[in-house]
């Protein structure tokens, strides 16, 4: 049985511009594995879990977490507009455009590095981001001229379609940005359930909208059926938030089902991304995605019942174990990886039947 010792981040991921701590190692080829007795590359600590620094609230109903330079600059622009500081608002919007410009360049590099299924998505993302950079620069000019005097006016200038394009930048985000917030949807679902139990329906609606913000970002990183599942869940969460506003959600069980489906969709997407990362030999990325999928399937099962929870924990255990090894430059075997994908897939499909989801986890071939 072959064993493999991995470096921290593969060359494919380095090309997307990961920070300095991730740029000290090179990828080991699976065809020529390092000897099991060779010293392991010193792994960097996993990115720590964190909550967003702030929120952008569009039209009082759509929440976007502030997690990177683009979203931080947009939040700064909105605050400056509210404070009637046109010059600062224009400066912040220009900063958002420049940050997005850098990410568009990363999307261009991705076209040559991702699986064939993702090439079209990467190309389209780059084109949309390039177009949006120009729109942000134009908006900055309007802000400087005092033509957008309120946050509401700014919301109108940046249409819903353009906001969706902003979320597409998540396709090129690196592990240090997305992995620390994988637990955030479940955090907000739990807060929403607690608020609902207290009959604070407005607070519950806000928490659901915040969770939906993370689901939309993950949808921007997904392709195929997993993206459809996330898009459906984001729409269901938005509809649930509106129902909470009206006080028409009849029971906590209604919330449980929506939350379970969202967590299930997140787990499917992370597993699919793990498989894609594995296929292009980005083993550390595959590890983080497997760990994220294990968390999400357990979170989904927690809304379904003790029986589902026990089954999900069993299926997630192997995925989390091998995910830890892949992500931290540990020693692993292909049998372990295959078992991780298979156990996770079985847990997801059993859970999908319980919650009535039509979306399934497919088989993953990890090679011989």
mmCIF file of C-alpha atoms in Angstrom:
data_model
loop_
_atom_site.group_PDB
_atom_site.id
_atom_site.type_symbol
_atom_site.label_atom_id
_atom_site.label_comp_id
_atom_site.label_asym_id
_atom_site.label_seq_id
_atom_site.Cartn_x
_atom_site.Cartn_y
_atom_site.Cartn_z
ATOM 1 C CA UNK A 1 0.000 0.000 0.000
ATOM 2 C CA UNK A 2 1.500 3.286 -1.054
ATOM 3 C CA UNK A 3 1.798 6.158 1.352
ATOM 4 C CA UNK A 4 2.275 9.813 0.473
ATOM 5 C CA UNK A 5 3.736 12.740 2.324
ATOM 6 C CA UNK A 6 2.409 16.098 1.170
ATOM 7 C CA UNK A 7 3.686 19.633 1.122
ATOM 8 C CA UNK A 8 1.373 22.323 2.433
ATOM 9 C CA UNK A 9 -0.028 23.908 -0.721
ATOM 10 C CA UNK A 10 0.210 22.723 -4.314
ATOM 11 C CA UNK A 11 1.592 24.771 -7.166
ATOM 12 C CA UNK A 12 -1.858 25.150 -8.683
ATOM 13 C CA UNK A 13 -3.116 26.880 -5.585
ATOM 14 C CA UNK A 14 0.017 29.001 -5.242
ATOM 15 C CA UNK A 15 -0.750 30.457 -8.654
ATOM 16 C CA UNK A 16 -3.938 31.896 -7.209
ATOM 17 C CA UNK A 17 -1.924 34.064 -4.872
ATOM 18 C CA UNK A 18 -1.964 32.526 -1.422
ATOM 19 C CA UNK A 19 -0.171 34.403 1.346
ATOM 20 C CA UNK A 20 3.509 34.072 2.192
ATOM 21 C CA UNK A 21 3.071 31.379 4.833
ATOM 22 C CA UNK A 22 1.704 29.057 2.135
ATOM 23 C CA UNK A 23 4.481 29.673 -0.393
ATOM 24 C CA UNK A 24 7.344 27.750 1.191
ATOM 25 C CA UNK A 25 6.725 24.300 -0.268
ATOM 26 C CA UNK A 26 6.365 22.494 -3.599
ATOM 27 C CA UNK A 27 3.945 19.738 -4.585
ATOM 28 C CA UNK A 28 4.949 16.103 -4.424
ATOM 29 C CA UNK A 29 3.870 14.025 -7.411
ATOM 30 C CA UNK A 30 1.583 11.086 -6.605
ATOM 31 C CA UNK A 31 3.526 9.027 -9.144
ATOM 32 C CA UNK A 32 6.766 9.529 -7.205
ATOM 33 C CA UNK A 33 5.794 9.735 -3.544
ATOM 34 C CA UNK A 34 8.272 10.773 -0.912
ATOM 35 C CA UNK A 35 9.521 7.977 1.269
ATOM 36 C CA UNK A 36 7.466 7.395 4.381
ATOM 37 C CA UNK A 37 10.557 7.942 6.477
ATOM 38 C CA UNK A 38 11.310 11.372 4.980
ATOM 39 C CA UNK A 39 10.746 14.342 7.297
ATOM 40 C CA UNK A 40 7.379 15.970 6.762
ATOM 41 C CA UNK A 41 7.174 19.548 5.578
ATOM 42 C CA UNK A 42 6.342 21.694 8.550
ATOM 43 C CA UNK A 43 2.624 22.443 8.163
ATOM 44 C CA UNK A 44 1.197 25.845 8.862
ATOM 45 C CA UNK A 45 -1.611 26.008 11.375
ATOM 46 C CA UNK A 46 -5.073 25.675 9.878
ATOM 47 C CA UNK A 47 -6.780 29.043 9.356
ATOM 48 C CA UNK A 48 -8.625 29.834 12.564
ATOM 49 C CA UNK A 49 -12.415 30.064 12.622
ATOM 50 C CA UNK A 50 -13.735 33.599 12.588
ATOM 51 C CA UNK A 51 -16.873 35.667 12.225
ATOM 52 C CA UNK A 52 -17.150 38.395 9.575
ATOM 53 C CA UNK A 53 -15.772 41.801 10.492
ATOM 54 C CA UNK A 54 -19.008 43.510 9.443
ATOM 55 C CA UNK A 55 -21.996 43.176 7.148
ATOM 56 C CA UNK A 56 -23.111 44.981 4.022
ATOM 57 C CA UNK A 57 -26.903 45.230 4.063
ATOM 58 C CA UNK A 58 -28.370 45.839 0.636
ATOM 59 C CA UNK A 59 -31.941 47.167 0.478
ATOM 60 C CA UNK A 60 -32.422 46.236 4.150
ATOM 61 C CA UNK A 61 -32.903 42.554 3.259
ATOM 62 C CA UNK A 62 -29.770 41.099 1.653
ATOM 63 C CA UNK A 63 -26.727 40.527 3.855
ATOM 64 C CA UNK A 64 -23.160 40.119 2.577
ATOM 65 C CA UNK A 65 -20.372 39.331 5.068
ATOM 66 C CA UNK A 66 -17.275 41.543 5.080
ATOM 67 C CA UNK A 67 -14.466 39.040 4.628
ATOM 68 C CA UNK A 68 -11.930 40.416 2.163
ATOM 69 C CA UNK A 69 -10.529 43.628 0.695
ATOM 70 C CA UNK A 70 -13.355 44.016 -1.825
ATOM 71 C CA UNK A 71 -16.169 43.680 0.702
ATOM 72 C CA UNK A 72 -14.331 45.816 3.265
ATOM 73 C CA UNK A 73 -13.897 48.629 0.744
ATOM 74 C CA UNK A 74 -17.560 48.427 -0.262
ATOM 75 C CA UNK A 75 -18.585 48.604 3.395
ATOM 76 C CA UNK A 76 -16.311 51.622 3.875
ATOM 77 C CA UNK A 77 -17.877 53.329 0.873
ATOM 78 C CA UNK A 78 -21.389 52.827 2.222
ATOM 79 C CA UNK A 79 -20.428 54.193 5.628
ATOM 80 C CA UNK A 80 -18.788 57.217 4.034
ATOM 81 C CA UNK A 81 -21.910 57.905 1.964
ATOM 82 C CA UNK A 82 -24.035 57.760 5.106
ATOM 83 C CA UNK A 83 -21.630 60.241 6.732
ATOM 84 C CA UNK A 84 -21.903 62.571 3.688
ATOM 85 C CA UNK A 85 -18.182 62.176 2.984
ATOM 86 C CA UNK A 86 -18.224 62.004 -0.808
ATOM 87 C CA UNK A 87 -14.448 62.050 -1.217
ATOM 88 C CA UNK A 88 -13.916 59.168 1.198
ATOM 89 C CA UNK A 89 -16.761 57.203 -0.384
ATOM 90 C CA UNK A 90 -15.217 57.627 -3.830
ATOM 91 C CA UNK A 91 -11.806 56.607 -2.514
ATOM 92 C CA UNK A 92 -13.222 53.460 -0.920
ATOM 93 C CA UNK A 93 -15.152 52.519 -4.052
ATOM 94 C CA UNK A 94 -12.004 52.934 -6.121
ATOM 95 C CA UNK A 95 -10.184 50.669 -3.657
ATOM 96 C CA UNK A 96 -12.928 48.067 -4.157
ATOM 97 C CA UNK A 97 -12.427 48.297 -7.916
ATOM 98 C CA UNK A 98 -8.667 47.785 -7.633
ATOM 99 C CA UNK A 99 -9.084 44.816 -5.271
ATOM 100 C CA UNK A 100 -11.625 43.260 -7.641
ATOM 101 C CA UNK A 101 -9.243 43.887 -10.534
ATOM 102 C CA UNK A 102 -6.613 41.765 -8.797
ATOM 103 C CA UNK A 103 -9.106 38.969 -8.280
ATOM 104 C CA UNK A 104 -10.145 39.135 -11.934
ATOM 105 C CA UNK A 105 -6.502 38.526 -12.839
ATOM 106 C CA UNK A 106 -6.542 35.456 -10.586
ATOM 107 C CA UNK A 107 -9.617 34.195 -12.442
ATOM 108 C CA UNK A 108 -7.676 34.513 -15.698
ATOM 109 C CA UNK A 109 -4.902 32.294 -14.298
ATOM 110 C CA UNK A 110 -7.503 29.819 -13.084
ATOM 111 C CA UNK A 111 -8.660 29.141 -16.648
ATOM 112 C CA UNK A 112 -5.454 27.206 -17.271
ATOM 113 C CA UNK A 113 -5.389 25.370 -13.961
ATOM 114 C CA UNK A 114 -8.854 24.143 -13.156
ATOM 115 C CA UNK A 115 -10.668 21.080 -14.387
ATOM 116 C CA UNK A 116 -12.249 21.302 -17.819
ATOM 117 C CA UNK A 117 -15.714 21.547 -16.270
ATOM 118 C CA UNK A 118 -14.657 24.772 -14.571
ATOM 119 C CA UNK A 119 -12.873 26.456 -17.493
ATOM 120 C CA UNK A 120 -16.022 28.056 -18.886
ATOM 121 C CA UNK A 121 -17.079 29.238 -15.433
ATOM 122 C CA UNK A 122 -13.644 30.735 -14.750
ATOM 123 C CA UNK A 123 -13.616 32.522 -18.113
ATOM 124 C CA UNK A 124 -17.115 33.889 -17.644
ATOM 125 C CA UNK A 125 -16.281 34.960 -14.097
ATOM 126 C CA UNK A 126 -13.218 36.857 -15.291
ATOM 127 C CA UNK A 127 -15.225 38.634 -17.993
ATOM 128 C CA UNK A 128 -17.959 39.606 -15.561
ATOM 129 C CA UNK A 129 -15.443 40.791 -12.985
ATOM 130 C CA UNK A 130 -13.601 42.898 -15.587
ATOM 131 C CA UNK A 131 -16.890 44.503 -16.551
ATOM 132 C CA UNK A 132 -17.796 45.100 -12.923
ATOM 133 C CA UNK A 133 -14.446 46.807 -12.254
ATOM 134 C CA UNK A 134 -15.429 49.447 -14.793
ATOM 135 C CA UNK A 135 -18.828 49.822 -13.136
ATOM 136 C CA UNK A 136 -17.220 50.318 -9.721
ATOM 137 C CA UNK A 137 -14.922 52.976 -11.156
ATOM 138 C CA UNK A 138 -17.930 54.704 -12.695
ATOM 139 C CA UNK A 139 -19.734 54.538 -9.364
ATOM 140 C CA UNK A 140 -16.687 56.058 -7.671
ATOM 141 C CA UNK A 141 -16.896 58.986 -10.090
ATOM 142 C CA UNK A 142 -20.583 59.447 -9.265
ATOM 143 C CA UNK A 143 -19.778 59.389 -5.554
ATOM 144 C CA UNK A 144 -17.039 61.967 -5.962
ATOM 145 C CA UNK A 145 -19.449 64.221 -7.845
ATOM 146 C CA UNK A 146 -22.039 63.891 -5.079
ATOM 147 C CA UNK A 147 -24.563 62.168 -7.347
ATOM 148 C CA UNK A 148 -25.105 59.267 -4.927
ATOM 149 C CA UNK A 149 -25.965 60.962 -1.650
ATOM 150 C CA UNK A 150 -27.400 58.040 0.342
ATOM 151 C CA UNK A 151 -26.760 54.324 0.837
ATOM 152 C CA UNK A 152 -30.117 53.695 -0.849
ATOM 153 C CA UNK A 153 -28.916 55.577 -3.924
ATOM 154 C CA UNK A 154 -25.732 53.520 -3.905
ATOM 155 C CA UNK A 155 -27.787 50.325 -3.696
ATOM 156 C CA UNK A 156 -29.725 51.439 -6.739
ATOM 157 C CA UNK A 157 -26.528 52.205 -8.644
ATOM 158 C CA UNK A 158 -25.176 48.717 -7.922
ATOM 159 C CA UNK A 159 -27.934 46.497 -9.220
ATOM 160 C CA UNK A 160 -28.827 43.040 -7.948
ATOM 161 C CA UNK A 161 -27.130 41.513 -10.996
ATOM 162 C CA UNK A 162 -23.937 43.408 -10.231
ATOM 163 C CA UNK A 163 -24.065 42.326 -6.595
ATOM 164 C CA UNK A 164 -24.355 38.725 -7.795
ATOM 165 C CA UNK A 165 -21.296 39.304 -9.962
ATOM 166 C CA UNK A 166 -19.472 40.607 -6.902
ATOM 167 C CA UNK A 167 -20.178 37.299 -5.192
ATOM 168 C CA UNK A 168 -18.672 35.416 -8.137
ATOM 169 C CA UNK A 169 -15.251 36.569 -6.991
ATOM 170 C CA UNK A 170 -15.597 33.848 -4.348
ATOM 171 C CA UNK A 171 -14.634 31.384 -7.064
ATOM 172 C CA UNK A 172 -11.026 32.574 -6.808
ATOM 173 C CA UNK A 173 -10.839 33.017 -3.056
ATOM 174 C CA UNK A 174 -8.152 31.054 -1.223
ATOM 175 C CA UNK A 175 -8.394 28.725 1.736
ATOM 176 C CA UNK A 176 -7.352 31.400 4.242
ATOM 177 C CA UNK A 177 -10.537 33.327 3.393
ATOM 178 C CA UNK A 178 -13.231 30.681 2.924
ATOM 179 C CA UNK A 179 -12.219 27.963 5.385
ATOM 180 C CA UNK A 180 -12.348 30.086 8.581
ATOM 181 C CA UNK A 181 -16.039 30.838 7.977
ATOM 182 C CA UNK A 182 -17.351 27.373 7.059
ATOM 183 C CA UNK A 183 -19.109 27.104 10.421
ATOM 184 C CA UNK A 184 -20.850 30.461 10.112
ATOM 185 C CA UNK A 185 -24.052 29.261 8.360
ATOM 186 C CA UNK A 186 -24.752 26.795 11.163
ATOM 187 C CA UNK A 187 -23.954 29.467 13.762
ATOM 188 C CA UNK A 188 -26.631 31.712 12.272
ATOM 189 C CA UNK A 189 -29.114 28.849 11.885
ATOM 190 C CA UNK A 190 -28.750 28.076 15.595
ATOM 191 C CA UNK A 191 -29.185 31.750 16.471
ATOM 192 C CA UNK A 192 -32.280 31.910 14.272
ATOM 193 C CA UNK A 193 -33.790 28.852 15.967
ATOM 194 C CA UNK A 194 -33.131 30.382 19.375
ATOM 195 C CA UNK A 195 -34.707 33.698 18.371
ATOM 196 C CA UNK A 196 -37.731 31.878 16.927
ATOM 197 C CA UNK A 197 -38.209 29.972 20.185
ATOM 198 C CA UNK A 198 -38.326 33.339 21.954
ATOM 199 C CA UNK A 199 -40.837 34.564 19.346
ATOM 200 C CA UNK A 200 -38.384 37.236 18.218
ATOM 201 C CA UNK A 201 -39.212 36.691 14.566
ATOM 202 C CA UNK A 202 -37.410 39.785 13.287
ATOM 203 C CA UNK A 203 -34.158 38.681 14.886
ATOM 204 C CA UNK A 204 -34.670 35.184 13.501
ATOM 205 C CA UNK A 205 -35.175 36.619 10.010
ATOM 206 C CA UNK A 206 -31.950 38.598 10.280
ATOM 207 C CA UNK A 207 -30.000 35.499 11.285
ATOM 208 C CA UNK A 208 -31.463 33.525 8.384
ATOM 209 C CA UNK A 209 -30.481 36.297 5.958
ATOM 210 C CA UNK A 210 -26.935 36.269 7.297
ATOM 211 C CA UNK A 211 -26.734 32.512 6.782
ATOM 212 C CA UNK A 212 -28.073 32.971 3.268
ATOM 213 C CA UNK A 213 -25.221 35.385 2.582
ATOM 214 C CA UNK A 214 -22.683 32.623 3.191
ATOM 215 C CA UNK A 215 -24.693 30.116 1.158
ATOM 216 C CA UNK A 216 -24.673 32.478 -1.832
ATOM 217 C CA UNK A 217 -20.902 32.860 -1.577
ATOM 218 C CA UNK A 218 -20.431 29.097 -1.557
ATOM 219 C CA UNK A 219 -22.753 28.820 -4.564
ATOM 220 C CA UNK A 220 -20.354 31.114 -6.423
ATOM 221 C CA UNK A 221 -17.567 28.564 -5.823
ATOM 222 C CA UNK A 222 -19.684 25.586 -6.897
ATOM 223 C CA UNK A 223 -20.503 24.040 -10.269
ATOM 224 C CA UNK A 224 -23.091 21.617 -11.616
ATOM 225 C CA UNK A 225 -25.650 19.966 -9.365
ATOM 226 C CA UNK A 226 -24.019 21.198 -6.166
ATOM 227 C CA UNK A 227 -24.437 24.776 -7.345
ATOM 228 C CA UNK A 228 -28.087 24.182 -8.158
ATOM 229 C CA UNK A 229 -28.604 22.780 -4.667
ATOM 230 C CA UNK A 230 -27.002 25.858 -3.089
ATOM 231 C CA UNK A 231 -28.961 28.268 -5.290
ATOM 232 C CA UNK A 232 -32.182 26.524 -4.285
ATOM 233 C CA UNK A 233 -31.232 26.700 -0.615
ATOM 234 C CA UNK A 234 -30.326 30.388 -0.832
ATOM 235 C CA UNK A 235 -33.733 31.092 -2.381
ATOM 236 C CA UNK A 236 -35.479 28.988 0.280
ATOM 237 C CA UNK A 237 -33.655 30.840 3.045
ATOM 238 C CA UNK A 238 -34.656 34.212 1.598
ATOM 239 C CA UNK A 239 -38.274 33.085 1.397
ATOM 240 C CA UNK A 240 -38.086 31.807 4.980
ATOM 241 C CA UNK A 241 -36.734 35.154 6.178
ATOM 242 C CA UNK A 242 -39.692 36.921 4.549
ATOM 243 C CA UNK A 243 -42.084 34.503 6.243
ATOM 244 C CA UNK A 244 -40.410 35.163 9.581
ATOM 245 C CA UNK A 245 -40.849 38.905 9.029
ATOM 246 C CA UNK A 246 -44.558 38.274 8.578
ATOM 247 C CA UNK A 247 -44.776 35.831 11.482
ATOM 248 C CA UNK A 248 -46.118 33.091 9.230
ATOM 249 C CA UNK A 249 -43.595 30.332 9.945
ATOM 250 C CA UNK A 250 -45.833 27.783 11.647
ATOM 251 C CA UNK A 251 -43.332 25.685 13.595
ATOM 252 C CA UNK A 252 -39.696 25.193 14.487
ATOM 253 C CA UNK A 253 -39.788 22.017 12.404
ATOM 254 C CA UNK A 254 -40.375 24.141 9.309
ATOM 255 C CA UNK A 255 -37.141 25.965 10.044
ATOM 256 C CA UNK A 256 -35.321 22.715 10.788
ATOM 257 C CA UNK A 257 -36.094 21.348 7.326
ATOM 258 C CA UNK A 258 -34.884 24.476 5.518
ATOM 259 C CA UNK A 259 -31.705 24.579 7.598
ATOM 260 C CA UNK A 260 -31.044 20.858 7.073
ATOM 261 C CA UNK A 261 -31.323 21.240 3.311
ATOM 262 C CA UNK A 262 -28.988 24.213 3.299
ATOM 263 C CA UNK A 263 -26.349 22.400 5.353
ATOM 264 C CA UNK A 264 -26.800 19.323 3.143
ATOM 265 C CA UNK A 265 -26.244 21.445 0.031
ATOM 266 C CA UNK A 266 -23.125 22.969 1.571
ATOM 267 C CA UNK A 267 -21.751 19.495 2.348
ATOM 268 C CA UNK A 268 -22.427 18.324 -1.211
ATOM 269 C CA UNK A 269 -20.626 21.358 -2.595
ATOM 270 C CA UNK A 270 -17.584 20.947 -0.352
ATOM 271 C CA UNK A 271 -17.321 17.263 -1.243
ATOM 272 C CA UNK A 272 -17.555 18.078 -4.946
ATOM 273 C CA UNK A 273 -14.846 20.722 -4.555
ATOM 274 C CA UNK A 274 -12.715 18.182 -2.689
ATOM 275 C CA UNK A 275 -13.043 15.766 -5.593
ATOM 276 C CA UNK A 276 -12.131 18.490 -8.096
ATOM 277 C CA UNK A 277 -9.128 19.550 -6.009
ATOM 278 C CA UNK A 278 -8.021 15.936 -5.722
ATOM 279 C CA UNK A 279 -8.244 15.483 -9.497
ATOM 280 C CA UNK A 280 -5.856 18.372 -10.096
ATOM 281 C CA UNK A 281 -3.539 17.168 -7.321
ATOM 282 C CA UNK A 282 -4.293 20.104 -5.008
ATOM 283 C CA UNK A 283 -4.307 17.647 -2.118
ATOM 284 C CA UNK A 284 -4.197 20.194 0.683
ATOM 285 C CA UNK A 285 -7.228 21.976 -0.779
ATOM 286 C CA UNK A 286 -9.001 18.622 -1.031
ATOM 287 C CA UNK A 287 -8.271 18.101 2.655
ATOM 288 C CA UNK A 288 -9.802 21.387 3.725
ATOM 289 C CA UNK A 289 -12.857 20.774 1.545
ATOM 290 C CA UNK A 290 -13.324 17.309 3.060
ATOM 291 C CA UNK A 291 -13.114 18.745 6.561
ATOM 292 C CA UNK A 292 -15.671 21.411 5.637
ATOM 293 C CA UNK A 293 -17.968 18.771 4.114
ATOM 294 C CA UNK A 294 -17.733 16.657 7.267
ATOM 295 C CA UNK A 295 -18.768 19.626 9.389
ATOM 296 C CA UNK A 296 -21.681 20.504 7.107
ATOM 297 C CA UNK A 297 -23.108 16.979 6.903
ATOM 298 C CA UNK A 298 -23.065 16.738 10.700
ATOM 299 C CA UNK A 299 -24.716 20.152 10.910
ATOM 300 C CA UNK A 300 -27.431 19.021 8.485
ATOM 301 C CA UNK A 301 -28.079 15.862 10.463
ATOM 302 C CA UNK A 302 -28.374 17.830 13.700
ATOM 303 C CA UNK A 303 -31.612 19.357 12.361
ATOM 304 C CA UNK A 304 -33.015 15.955 11.420
ATOM 305 C CA UNK A 305 -32.816 13.800 14.530
ATOM 306 C CA UNK A 306 -30.590 11.581 16.648
ATOM 307 C CA UNK A 307 -30.635 8.673 14.186
ATOM 308 C CA UNK A 308 -29.507 10.850 11.292
ATOM 309 C CA UNK A 309 -26.955 12.541 13.524
ATOM 310 C CA UNK A 310 -25.344 9.234 14.492
ATOM 311 C CA UNK A 311 -25.181 8.093 10.860
ATOM 312 C CA UNK A 312 -23.679 11.382 9.737
ATOM 313 C CA UNK A 313 -21.028 11.314 12.448
ATOM 314 C CA UNK A 314 -19.942 7.849 11.352
ATOM 315 C CA UNK A 315 -19.745 8.917 7.720
ATOM 316 C CA UNK A 316 -17.962 12.141 8.515
ATOM 317 C CA UNK A 317 -15.313 10.617 10.768
ATOM 318 C CA UNK A 318 -13.193 9.089 8.001
ATOM 319 C CA UNK A 319 -13.514 12.191 5.836
ATOM 320 C CA UNK A 320 -12.383 14.433 8.673
ATOM 321 C CA UNK A 321 -9.483 12.133 9.539
ATOM 322 C CA UNK A 322 -8.034 11.962 6.044
ATOM 323 C CA UNK A 323 -8.901 15.616 5.502
ATOM 324 C CA UNK A 324 -6.706 16.510 8.464
ATOM 325 C CA UNK A 325 -3.827 14.527 6.966
ATOM 326 C CA UNK A 326 -4.217 16.031 3.504
ATOM 327 C CA UNK A 327 -4.506 19.581 4.817
ATOM 328 C CA UNK A 328 -1.589 19.362 7.223
ATOM 329 C CA UNK A 329 1.065 17.645 5.092
ATOM 330 C CA UNK A 330 0.555 14.325 6.824
ATOM 331 C CA UNK A 331 0.967 10.743 5.633
ATOM 332 C CA UNK A 332 -2.050 9.185 3.934
ATOM 333 C CA UNK A 333 -3.015 6.306 1.638
ATOM 334 C CA UNK A 334 -5.334 6.256 -1.355
ATOM 335 C CA UNK A 335 -7.456 3.682 0.435
ATOM 336 C CA UNK A 336 -7.984 6.171 3.250
ATOM 337 C CA UNK A 337 -8.941 8.896 0.796
ATOM 338 C CA UNK A 338 -11.359 6.609 -1.055
ATOM 339 C CA UNK A 339 -12.962 5.590 2.243
ATOM 340 C CA UNK A 340 -13.325 9.245 3.241
ATOM 341 C CA UNK A 341 -15.108 10.183 0.039
ATOM 342 C CA UNK A 342 -17.274 7.053 0.070
ATOM 343 C CA UNK A 343 -18.356 7.337 3.693
ATOM 344 C CA UNK A 344 -19.179 10.995 3.289
ATOM 345 C CA UNK A 345 -21.154 10.306 0.110
ATOM 346 C CA UNK A 346 -23.166 7.540 1.753
ATOM 347 C CA UNK A 347 -23.990 9.753 4.726
ATOM 348 C CA UNK A 348 -25.071 12.576 2.439
ATOM 349 C CA UNK A 349 -27.311 10.352 0.326
ATOM 350 C CA UNK A 350 -28.979 8.755 3.353
ATOM 351 C CA UNK A 351 -29.572 12.170 4.813
ATOM 352 C CA UNK A 352 -30.835 13.469 1.485
ATOM 353 C CA UNK A 353 -33.525 10.793 1.490
ATOM 354 C CA UNK A 354 -34.574 11.785 5.004
ATOM 355 C CA UNK A 355 -34.955 15.471 4.135
ATOM 356 C CA UNK A 356 -36.387 14.986 0.654
ATOM 357 C CA UNK A 357 -33.462 16.458 -1.252
ATOM 358 C CA UNK A 358 -33.163 15.416 -4.917
ATOM 359 C CA UNK A 359 -29.438 16.188 -4.927
ATOM 360 C CA UNK A 360 -27.000 13.313 -4.457
ATOM 361 C CA UNK A 361 -23.301 12.790 -3.908
ATOM 362 C CA UNK A 362 -21.679 11.042 -6.858
ATOM 363 C CA UNK A 363 -18.871 8.511 -6.838
ATOM 364 C CA UNK A 364 -15.294 9.765 -6.675
ATOM 365 C CA UNK A 365 -12.457 7.821 -8.323
ATOM 366 C CA UNK A 366 -9.245 8.519 -6.399
ATOM 367 C CA UNK A 367 -7.107 6.375 -8.716
ATOM 368 C CA UNK A 368 -5.039 3.287 -8.112
#
